[in-house]
Amino acid sequence: MAWPWLAGCATHPAPLAPASPLAGTRWQLLAIESMSDEQPTARPAEPARYTLSFGADGQARLGLDCNRGSASWQASPAPGDTPGRLSGNLVLGPLASTRAMCAPPSLEPRLAQALPYVRSYLLLEGRLHLTLMADGGVLTWAPLAPAQQPP
C-alpha cells in the first residue's frame, strides 16, 4: 500500500557542486608579496621546499621548508571565469604542522603565518595566486613538476 502523504517527506540529494580546479593540483612557492613597503617580497632560494597540494578529499598538504603540515580547504568558483583565468573564494582550515626549527634563512614562519589569511585564488598563466585578506599580500605558486613532487 502506498502512502501518498509521505511523498513530501522524501529527500532528494543536493546537486553536487562542480569540482574545484584546485583539486588534485600541486604547487611550489615562488614569492610572498606584501602590500606594505616595510616588508619586501620574499622569494625562496629552493621553491620546492615550500609546497602546497590540494587533495580531492578537502585536505591540503604542505611542505614548509623542514616542516610538514596539513589543513582543510574549501573553494567556491567566482562567476564569469574564462578559459585561462579561473578564480574564486578559498578558505584554509586551521593549520597543523610539525615544529622543527628550520635553518635560516627560512620562509616557514612567514608562510605559516600567512596561510590562515588566504581568502581567494586566481589561476592565471600557469600560476596560482592566493590573496590574503585585507590586502595583506599575495602568495604566488608555480606547478610542481612530477620529479619534484613529494612522496
PDB file of C-alpha atoms in Angstrom:
ATOM      1  CA  MET A   1       0.000   0.000   0.000  1.00  0.00           C
ATOM      2  CA  ALA A   2       1.401   3.401  -0.954  1.00  0.00           C
ATOM      3  CA  TRP A   3       1.309   6.285   1.474  1.00  0.00           C
ATOM      4  CA  PRO A   4       0.915   9.337  -0.812  1.00  0.00           C
ATOM      5  CA  TRP A   5       1.187  11.850   2.034  1.00  0.00           C
ATOM      6  CA  LEU A   6       4.749  10.639   2.723  1.00  0.00           C
ATOM      7  CA  ALA A   7       5.917  11.762  -0.720  1.00  0.00           C
ATOM      8  CA  GLY A   8       6.543  15.240   0.689  1.00  0.00           C
ATOM      9  CA  CYS A   9       8.979  13.751   3.207  1.00  0.00           C
ATOM     10  CA  ALA A  10      11.180  12.164   0.559  1.00  0.00           C
ATOM     11  CA  THR A  11      14.650  13.615   0.419  1.00  0.00           C
ATOM     12  CA  HIS A  12      16.420  14.355  -2.787  1.00  0.00           C
ATOM     13  CA  PRO A  13      20.189  14.587  -2.832  1.00  0.00           C
ATOM     14  CA  ALA A  14      21.526  18.096  -3.274  1.00  0.00           C
ATOM     15  CA  PRO A  15      23.161  18.697  -6.628  1.00  0.00           C
ATOM     16  CA  LEU A  16      26.899  18.216  -6.438  1.00  0.00           C
ATOM     17  CA  ALA A  17      28.979  21.361  -6.610  1.00  0.00           C
ATOM     18  CA  PRO A  18      31.319  21.461  -9.580  1.00  0.00           C
ATOM     19  CA  ALA A  19      34.774  20.140  -8.770  1.00  0.00           C
ATOM     20  CA  SER A  20      37.231  22.864  -7.890  1.00  0.00           C
ATOM     21  CA  PRO A  21      40.004  23.455 -10.420  1.00  0.00           C
ATOM     22  CA  LEU A  22      42.380  23.287  -7.435  1.00  0.00           C
ATOM     23  CA  ALA A  23      41.545  19.670  -6.540  1.00  0.00           C
ATOM     24  CA  GLY A  24      44.447  17.346  -7.300  1.00  0.00           C
ATOM     25  CA  THR A  25      46.945  20.149  -8.013  1.00  0.00           C
ATOM     26  CA  ARG A  26      50.434  20.546  -6.504  1.00  0.00           C
ATOM     27  CA  TRP A  27      52.413  23.761  -6.266  1.00  0.00           C
ATOM     28  CA  GLN A  28      55.758  25.202  -5.191  1.00  0.00           C
ATOM     29  CA  LEU A  29      56.147  28.684  -3.730  1.00  0.00           C
ATOM     30  CA  LEU A  30      57.597  31.409  -5.937  1.00  0.00           C
ATOM     31  CA  ALA A  31      57.001  34.533  -3.850  1.00  0.00           C
ATOM     32  CA  ILE A  32      55.392  36.025  -0.779  1.00  0.00           C
ATOM     33  CA  GLU A  33      54.390  39.555  -1.696  1.00  0.00           C
ATOM     34  CA  SER A  34      53.313  42.073   0.907  1.00  0.00           C
ATOM     35  CA  MET A  35      51.233  45.149   0.166  1.00  0.00           C
ATOM     36  CA  SER A  36      53.389  47.015   2.678  1.00  0.00           C
ATOM     37  CA  ASP A  37      56.592  48.726   1.605  1.00  0.00           C
ATOM     38  CA  GLU A  38      58.022  47.812   5.010  1.00  0.00           C
ATOM     39  CA  GLN A  39      58.068  44.103   4.144  1.00  0.00           C
ATOM     40  CA  PRO A  40      59.776  43.317   0.830  1.00  0.00           C
ATOM     41  CA  THR A  41      58.799  40.472  -1.481  1.00  0.00           C
ATOM     42  CA  ALA A  42      60.373  37.220  -0.322  1.00  0.00           C
ATOM     43  CA  ARG A  43      61.454  34.526  -2.782  1.00  0.00           C
ATOM     44  CA  PRO A  44      62.611  31.099  -1.605  1.00  0.00           C
ATOM     45  CA  ALA A  45      66.089  30.002  -2.663  1.00  0.00           C
ATOM     46  CA  GLU A  46      64.651  26.487  -3.138  1.00  0.00           C
ATOM     47  CA  PRO A  47      60.965  26.787  -4.148  1.00  0.00           C
ATOM     48  CA  ALA A  48      60.397  23.012  -3.976  1.00  0.00           C
ATOM     49  CA  ARG A  49      60.956  23.151  -0.176  1.00  0.00           C
ATOM     50  CA  TYR A  50      57.659  25.061   0.108  1.00  0.00           C
ATOM     51  CA  THR A  51      54.824  23.057  -1.406  1.00  0.00           C
ATOM     52  CA  LEU A  52      51.044  23.041  -1.396  1.00  0.00           C
ATOM     53  CA  SER A  53      48.880  20.137  -2.589  1.00  0.00           C
ATOM     54  CA  PHE A  54      45.085  20.329  -2.794  1.00  0.00           C
ATOM     55  CA  GLY A  55      43.604  16.878  -2.249  1.00  0.00           C
ATOM     56  CA  ALA A  56      40.244  15.953  -3.747  1.00  0.00           C
ATOM     57  CA  ASP A  57      39.343  14.871  -0.188  1.00  0.00           C
ATOM     58  CA  GLY A  58      39.319  18.503   1.007  1.00  0.00           C
ATOM     59  CA  GLN A  59      42.711  18.252   2.709  1.00  0.00           C
ATOM     60  CA  ALA A  60      45.674  20.434   1.792  1.00  0.00           C
ATOM     61  CA  ARG A  61      49.151  19.086   2.429  1.00  0.00           C
ATOM     62  CA  LEU A  62      52.045  21.465   2.871  1.00  0.00           C
ATOM     63  CA  GLY A  63      55.801  21.388   2.759  1.00  0.00           C
ATOM     64  CA  LEU A  64      57.028  24.227   4.974  1.00  0.00           C
ATOM     65  CA  ASP A  65      60.794  24.045   4.469  1.00  0.00           C
ATOM     66  CA  CYS A  66      61.866  21.449   7.086  1.00  0.00           C
ATOM     67  CA  ASN A  67      58.304  21.039   8.429  1.00  0.00           C
ATOM     68  CA  ARG A  68      55.177  19.350   7.112  1.00  0.00           C
ATOM     69  CA  GLY A  69      51.617  20.483   7.594  1.00  0.00           C
ATOM     70  CA  SER A  70      48.008  19.955   6.667  1.00  0.00           C
ATOM     71  CA  ALA A  71      44.769  21.909   6.682  1.00  0.00           C
ATOM     72  CA  SER A  72      41.287  21.502   5.335  1.00  0.00           C
ATOM     73  CA  TRP A  73      40.404  23.563   2.281  1.00  0.00           C
ATOM     74  CA  GLN A  74      37.234  24.682   0.559  1.00  0.00           C
ATOM     75  CA  ALA A  75      36.923  26.674  -2.651  1.00  0.00           C
ATOM     76  CA  SER A  76      33.991  28.183  -4.489  1.00  0.00           C
ATOM     77  CA  PRO A  77      34.408  29.456  -8.054  1.00  0.00           C
ATOM     78  CA  ALA A  78      33.684  33.040  -8.993  1.00  0.00           C
ATOM     79  CA  PRO A  79      31.048  33.656 -11.652  1.00  0.00           C
ATOM     80  CA  GLY A  80      32.252  34.741 -15.061  1.00  0.00           C
ATOM     81  CA  ASP A  81      35.515  32.828 -15.221  1.00  0.00           C
ATOM     82  CA  THR A  82      37.019  32.432 -18.660  1.00  0.00           C
ATOM     83  CA  PRO A  83      39.336  29.756 -20.064  1.00  0.00           C
ATOM     84  CA  GLY A  84      42.838  30.527 -18.847  1.00  0.00           C
ATOM     85  CA  ARG A  85      41.585  32.632 -15.935  1.00  0.00           C
ATOM     86  CA  LEU A  86      39.876  30.859 -13.037  1.00  0.00           C
ATOM     87  CA  SER A  87      39.229  32.475  -9.685  1.00  0.00           C
ATOM     88  CA  GLY A  88      37.137  32.159  -6.576  1.00  0.00           C
ATOM     89  CA  ASN A  89      36.986  32.156  -2.817  1.00  0.00           C
ATOM     90  CA  LEU A  90      39.332  29.884  -0.897  1.00  0.00           C
ATOM     91  CA  VAL A  91      39.385  29.107   2.799  1.00  0.00           C
ATOM     92  CA  LEU A  92      42.058  27.027   4.502  1.00  0.00           C
ATOM     93  CA  GLY A  93      41.144  25.482   7.852  1.00  0.00           C
ATOM     94  CA  PRO A  94      43.425  25.524  10.881  1.00  0.00           C
ATOM     95  CA  LEU A  95      46.985  24.576  10.014  1.00  0.00           C
ATOM     96  CA  ALA A  96      48.517  21.617  11.831  1.00  0.00           C
ATOM     97  CA  SER A  97      52.250  21.235  11.349  1.00  0.00           C
ATOM     98  CA  THR A  98      55.455  19.884  12.765  1.00  0.00           C
ATOM     99  CA  ARG A  99      57.505  22.484  14.637  1.00  0.00           C
ATOM    100  CA  ALA A 100      61.161  21.802  13.856  1.00  0.00           C
ATOM    101  CA  MET A 101      63.483  24.801  13.772  1.00  0.00           C
ATOM    102  CA  CYS A 102      64.445  25.197  10.116  1.00  0.00           C
ATOM    103  CA  ALA A 103      67.883  26.544   9.237  1.00  0.00           C
ATOM    104  CA  PRO A 104      67.950  30.229   8.291  1.00  0.00           C
ATOM    105  CA  PRO A 105      67.016  31.791   6.035  1.00  0.00           C
ATOM    106  CA  SER A 106      63.649  30.051   6.126  1.00  0.00           C
ATOM    107  CA  LEU A 107      60.336  31.419   4.899  1.00  0.00           C
ATOM    108  CA  GLU A 108      58.472  28.836   7.004  1.00  0.00           C
ATOM    109  CA  PRO A 109      57.371  31.251   9.773  1.00  0.00           C
ATOM    110  CA  ARG A 110      56.158  33.882   7.314  1.00  0.00           C
ATOM    111  CA  LEU A 111      54.330  31.367   5.116  1.00  0.00           C
ATOM    112  CA  ALA A 112      52.731  29.540   8.067  1.00  0.00           C
ATOM    113  CA  GLN A 113      51.575  32.890   9.453  1.00  0.00           C
ATOM    114  CA  ALA A 114      50.046  33.954   6.102  1.00  0.00           C
ATOM    115  CA  LEU A 115      48.160  30.756   5.187  1.00  0.00           C
ATOM    116  CA  PRO A 116      45.216  31.199   7.617  1.00  0.00           C
ATOM    117  CA  TYR A 117      44.516  34.579   5.993  1.00  0.00           C
ATOM    118  CA  VAL A 118      44.069  33.260   2.439  1.00  0.00           C
ATOM    119  CA  ARG A 119      40.678  34.365   1.107  1.00  0.00           C
ATOM    120  CA  SER A 120      40.765  33.900  -2.682  1.00  0.00           C
ATOM    121  CA  TYR A 121      42.610  32.263  -5.537  1.00  0.00           C
ATOM    122  CA  LEU A 122      43.428  33.169  -9.121  1.00  0.00           C
ATOM    123  CA  LEU A 123      44.740  30.675 -11.677  1.00  0.00           C
ATOM    124  CA  LEU A 124      46.324  32.706 -14.457  1.00  0.00           C
ATOM    125  CA  GLU A 125      49.041  31.887 -16.990  1.00  0.00           C
ATOM    126  CA  GLY A 126      50.007  28.675 -15.205  1.00  0.00           C
ATOM    127  CA  ARG A 127      50.435  30.336 -11.816  1.00  0.00           C
ATOM    128  CA  LEU A 128      48.344  30.142  -8.655  1.00  0.00           C
ATOM    129  CA  HIS A 129      47.934  33.425  -6.788  1.00  0.00           C
ATOM    130  CA  LEU A 130      46.490  33.226  -3.269  1.00  0.00           C
ATOM    131  CA  THR A 131      45.276  36.583  -1.993  1.00  0.00           C
ATOM    132  CA  LEU A 132      45.349  37.348   1.711  1.00  0.00           C
ATOM    133  CA  MET A 133      42.532  39.160   3.491  1.00  0.00           C
ATOM    134  CA  ALA A 134      42.534  42.946   3.940  1.00  0.00           C
ATOM    135  CA  ASP A 135      45.127  43.498   1.212  1.00  0.00           C
ATOM    136  CA  GLY A 136      47.609  41.537   3.296  1.00  0.00           C
ATOM    137  CA  GLY A 137      49.526  40.268   0.293  1.00  0.00           C
ATOM    138  CA  VAL A 138      49.721  37.564  -2.350  1.00  0.00           C
ATOM    139  CA  LEU A 139      51.313  34.119  -2.296  1.00  0.00           C
ATOM    140  CA  THR A 140      52.419  33.136  -5.810  1.00  0.00           C
ATOM    141  CA  TRP A 141      52.905  29.458  -6.703  1.00  0.00           C
ATOM    142  CA  ALA A 142      54.099  27.517  -9.770  1.00  0.00           C
ATOM    143  CA  PRO A 143      53.091  23.953 -10.673  1.00  0.00           C
ATOM    144  CA  LEU A 144      55.260  21.336  -9.020  1.00  0.00           C
ATOM    145  CA  ALA A 145      56.990  19.233 -11.663  1.00  0.00           C
ATOM    146  CA  PRO A 146      56.378  15.456 -11.273  1.00  0.00           C
ATOM    147  CA  ALA A 147      60.045  14.778 -10.421  1.00  0.00           C
ATOM    148  CA  GLN A 148      59.840  17.345  -7.601  1.00  0.00           C
ATOM    149  CA  GLN A 149      56.629  16.061  -6.035  1.00  0.00           C
ATOM    150  CA  PRO A 150      56.962  14.758  -2.509  1.00  0.00           C
ATOM    151  CA  PRO A 151      56.089  11.090  -1.881  1.00  0.00           C
TER     152      PRO A 151
END
